[in-house]
mmCIF file of the C-alpha atoms, coordinates in Angstrom:
data_MODEL
# 
_entry.id   MODEL 
# 
loop_
_atom_site.group_PDB 
_atom_site.id 
_atom_site.type_symbol 
_atom_site.label_atom_id 
_atom_site.label_alt_id 
_atom_site.label_comp_id 
_atom_site.label_asym_id 
_atom_site.label_entity_id 
_atom_site.label_seq_id 
_atom_site.pdbx_PDB_ins_code 
_atom_site.Cartn_x 
_atom_site.Cartn_y 
_atom_site.Cartn_z 
_atom_site.occupancy 
_atom_site.B_iso_or_equiv 
_atom_site.pdbx_formal_charge 
_atom_site.auth_seq_id 
_atom_site.auth_comp_id 
_atom_site.auth_asym_id 
_atom_site.auth_atom_id 
_atom_site.pdbx_PDB_model_num 
ATOM 1  C CA . MET A 1 1  ? 103.167 92.106  117.167 1.00 0.00 ? 1  MET A CA 1 
ATOM 2  C CA . GLN A 1 2  ? 100.150 93.993  118.122 1.00 0.00 ? 2  GLN A CA 1 
ATOM 3  C CA . ASN A 1 3  ? 96.689  93.234  116.337 1.00 0.00 ? 3  ASN A CA 1 
ATOM 4  C CA . HIS A 1 4  ? 97.129  95.162  112.985 1.00 0.00 ? 4  HIS A CA 1 
ATOM 5  C CA . ASP A 1 5  ? 94.001  96.562  111.239 1.00 0.00 ? 5  ASP A CA 1 
ATOM 6  C CA . ILE A 1 6  ? 94.899  95.171  107.676 1.00 0.00 ? 6  ILE A CA 1 
ATOM 7  C CA . SER A 1 7  ? 91.841  97.050  106.227 1.00 0.00 ? 7  SER A CA 1 
ATOM 8  C CA . GLN A 1 8  ? 93.709  100.236 106.631 1.00 0.00 ? 8  GLN A CA 1 
ATOM 9  C CA . VAL A 1 9  ? 97.053  99.141  105.299 1.00 0.00 ? 9  VAL A CA 1 
ATOM 10 C CA . SER A 1 10 ? 99.043  101.781 103.652 1.00 0.00 ? 10 SER A CA 1 
ATOM 11 C CA . GLU A 1 11 ? 101.847 101.818 101.110 1.00 0.00 ? 11 GLU A CA 1 
ATOM 12 C CA . ALA A 1 12 ? 104.432 102.682 103.925 1.00 0.00 ? 12 ALA A CA 1 
ATOM 13 C CA . GLU A 1 13 ? 103.230 99.869  106.253 1.00 0.00 ? 13 GLU A CA 1 
ATOM 14 C CA . THR A 1 14 ? 103.810 97.336  103.282 1.00 0.00 ? 14 THR A CA 1 
ATOM 15 C CA . TYR A 1 15 ? 107.442 98.021  103.599 1.00 0.00 ? 15 TYR A CA 1 
ATOM 16 C CA . ALA A 1 16 ? 107.342 97.836  107.421 1.00 0.00 ? 16 ALA A CA 1 
ATOM 17 C CA . TRP A 1 17 ? 104.896 94.612  107.570 1.00 0.00 ? 17 TRP A CA 1 
ATOM 18 C CA . PRO A 1 18 ? 106.306 92.650  104.438 1.00 0.00 ? 18 PRO A CA 1 
ATOM 19 C CA . GLU A 1 19 ? 104.751 89.510  105.997 1.00 0.00 ? 19 GLU A CA 1 
ATOM 20 C CA . LEU A 1 20 ? 101.084 90.879  105.899 1.00 0.00 ? 20 LEU A CA 1 
ATOM 21 C CA . LEU A 1 21 ? 98.275  89.217  103.729 1.00 0.00 ? 21 LEU A CA 1 
ATOM 22 C CA . VAL A 1 22 ? 95.987  91.616  101.865 1.00 0.00 ? 22 VAL A CA 1 
ATOM 23 C CA . THR A 1 23 ? 93.087  91.363  99.510  1.00 0.00 ? 23 THR A CA 1 
ATOM 24 C CA . ARG A 1 24 ? 93.121  91.780  95.724  1.00 0.00 ? 24 ARG A CA 1 
ATOM 25 C CA . GLN A 1 25 ? 91.681  95.135  96.446  1.00 0.00 ? 25 GLN A CA 1 
ATOM 26 C CA . GLN A 1 26 ? 94.206  96.222  98.928  1.00 0.00 ? 26 GLN A CA 1 
ATOM 27 C CA . ALA A 1 27 ? 97.028  94.972  96.692  1.00 0.00 ? 27 ALA A CA 1 
ATOM 28 C CA . ALA A 1 28 ? 95.962  97.035  93.703  1.00 0.00 ? 28 ALA A CA 1 
ATOM 29 C CA . ARG A 1 29 ? 95.509  100.083 95.899  1.00 0.00 ? 29 ARG A CA 1 
ATOM 30 C CA . ILE A 1 30 ? 99.064  99.576  97.246  1.00 0.00 ? 30 ILE A CA 1 
ATOM 31 C CA . THR A 1 31 ? 100.571 99.162  93.909  1.00 0.00 ? 31 THR A CA 1 
ATOM 32 C CA . LYS A 1 32 ? 98.352  101.726 92.098  1.00 0.00 ? 32 LYS A CA 1 
ATOM 33 C CA . THR A 1 33 ? 97.211  99.221  89.649  1.00 0.00 ? 33 THR A CA 1 
ATOM 34 C CA . SER A 1 34 ? 93.774  97.675  88.865  1.00 0.00 ? 34 SER A CA 1 
ATOM 35 C CA . VAL A 1 35 ? 92.296  94.451  90.460  1.00 0.00 ? 35 VAL A CA 1 
ATOM 36 C CA . SER A 1 36 ? 92.219  92.724  87.112  1.00 0.00 ? 36 SER A CA 1 
ATOM 37 C CA . THR A 1 37 ? 95.953  93.692  86.911  1.00 0.00 ? 37 THR A CA 1 
ATOM 38 C CA . ILE A 1 38 ? 96.543  91.877  90.064  1.00 0.00 ? 38 ILE A CA 1 
ATOM 39 C CA . ASP A 1 39 ? 94.258  88.896  89.190  1.00 0.00 ? 39 ASP A CA 1 
ATOM 40 C CA . ARG A 1 40 ? 96.407  88.564  85.818  1.00 0.00 ? 40 ARG A CA 1 
ATOM 41 C CA . MET A 1 41 ? 99.564  88.620  87.947  1.00 0.00 ? 41 MET A CA 1 
ATOM 42 C CA . ILE A 1 42 ? 98.175  85.769  90.176  1.00 0.00 ? 42 ILE A CA 1 
ATOM 43 C CA . ASP A 1 43 ? 97.299  83.712  87.459  1.00 0.00 ? 43 ASP A CA 1 
ATOM 44 C CA . ARG A 1 44 ? 100.850 84.037  85.966  1.00 0.00 ? 44 ARG A CA 1 
ATOM 45 C CA . GLY A 1 45 ? 102.132 83.082  89.238  1.00 0.00 ? 45 GLY A CA 1 
ATOM 46 C CA . GLU A 1 46 ? 103.877 86.374  89.800  1.00 0.00 ? 46 GLU A CA 1 
ATOM 47 C CA . LEU A 1 47 ? 102.775 86.985  93.161  1.00 0.00 ? 47 LEU A CA 1 
ATOM 48 C CA . GLN A 1 48 ? 102.869 84.772  96.535  1.00 0.00 ? 48 GLN A CA 1 
ATOM 49 C CA . VAL A 1 49 ? 99.351  84.149  97.358  1.00 0.00 ? 49 VAL A CA 1 
ATOM 50 C CA . THR A 1 50 ? 97.651  82.159  100.277 1.00 0.00 ? 50 THR A CA 1 
ATOM 51 C CA . TYR A 1 51 ? 94.188  81.147  99.806  1.00 0.00 ? 51 TYR A CA 1 
ATOM 52 C CA . VAL A 1 52 ? 91.641  81.966  102.836 1.00 0.00 ? 52 VAL A CA 1 
ATOM 53 C CA . GLY A 1 53 ? 88.850  79.562  101.649 1.00 0.00 ? 53 GLY A CA 1 
ATOM 54 C CA . ALA A 1 54 ? 88.209  80.783  97.993  1.00 0.00 ? 54 ALA A CA 1 
ATOM 55 C CA . SER A 1 55 ? 89.622  84.241  98.670  1.00 0.00 ? 55 SER A CA 1 
ATOM 56 C CA . PRO A 1 56 ? 93.101  84.956  97.677  1.00 0.00 ? 56 PRO A CA 1 
ATOM 57 C CA . ARG A 1 57 ? 95.519  86.874  99.915  1.00 0.00 ? 57 ARG A CA 1 
ATOM 58 C CA . ILE A 1 58 ? 98.519  88.126  98.650  1.00 0.00 ? 58 ILE A CA 1 
ATOM 59 C CA . LEU A 1 59 ? 101.700 88.480  100.648 1.00 0.00 ? 59 LEU A CA 1 
ATOM 60 C CA . THR A 1 60 ? 102.715 92.202  100.673 1.00 0.00 ? 60 THR A CA 1 
ATOM 61 C CA . ALA A 1 61 ? 106.482 91.466  100.196 1.00 0.00 ? 61 ALA A CA 1 
ATOM 62 C CA . SER A 1 62 ? 105.542 90.179  96.647  1.00 0.00 ? 62 SER A CA 1 
ATOM 63 C CA . LEU A 1 63 ? 103.915 93.376  95.921  1.00 0.00 ? 63 LEU A CA 1 
ATOM 64 C CA . LEU A 1 64 ? 107.249 95.289  96.225  1.00 0.00 ? 64 LEU A CA 1 
ATOM 65 C CA . ALA A 1 65 ? 108.771 94.279  93.015  1.00 0.00 ? 65 ALA A CA 1 
ATOM 66 C CA . ILE A 1 66 ? 105.875 95.786  91.105  1.00 0.00 ? 66 ILE A CA 1 
ATOM 67 C CA . ARG A 1 67 ? 106.336 99.397  92.681  1.00 0.00 ? 67 ARG A CA 1 
ATOM 68 C CA . VAL A 1 68 ? 109.987 99.561  91.489  1.00 0.00 ? 68 VAL A CA 1 
ATOM 69 C CA . LYS A 1 69 ? 109.683 98.338  87.758  1.00 0.00 ? 69 LYS A CA 1 
ATOM 70 C CA . PRO A 1 70 ? 112.583 100.170 85.870  1.00 0.00 ? 70 PRO A CA 1 
ATOM 71 C CA . GLY A 1 71 ? 111.424 102.499 82.955  1.00 0.00 ? 71 GLY A CA 1 
ATOM 72 C CA . LYS A 1 72 ? 108.049 103.187 84.826  1.00 0.00 ? 72 LYS A CA 1 
ATOM 73 C CA . LYS A 1 73 ? 107.460 106.340 86.444  1.00 0.00 ? 73 LYS A CA 1 
ATOM 74 C CA . GLN A 1 74 ? 104.776 106.514 88.842  1.00 0.00 ? 74 GLN A CA 1 
ATOM 75 C CA . GLU A 1 75 ? 103.519 109.876 88.165  1.00 0.00 ? 75 GLU A CA 1 
ATOM 76 C CA . PRO A 1 76 ? 103.617 112.134 85.050  1.00 0.00 ? 76 PRO A CA 1 
ATOM 77 C CA . GLY A 1 77 ? 105.792 115.029 85.083  1.00 0.00 ? 77 GLY A CA 1 
ATOM 78 C CA . LYS A 1 78 ? 104.659 118.266 86.186  1.00 0.00 ? 78 LYS A CA 1 
# 
């Protein structure tokens, strides 16, 4: 695997690189939620987290379930 710039990870790459570890901010952007939502999910043990020092890194594979919750529309009807 080539050197991958994780700061630029996109939603599509989340599916292509399910083993990536992302920051809380990146996880929020990928899932279109807030950092506080990500924090609550970490606290409840809903995400796979690895700590780098004191900073949590979230496994992108564990974010995929957030994107496909049934009954939630991603954008309002136009």
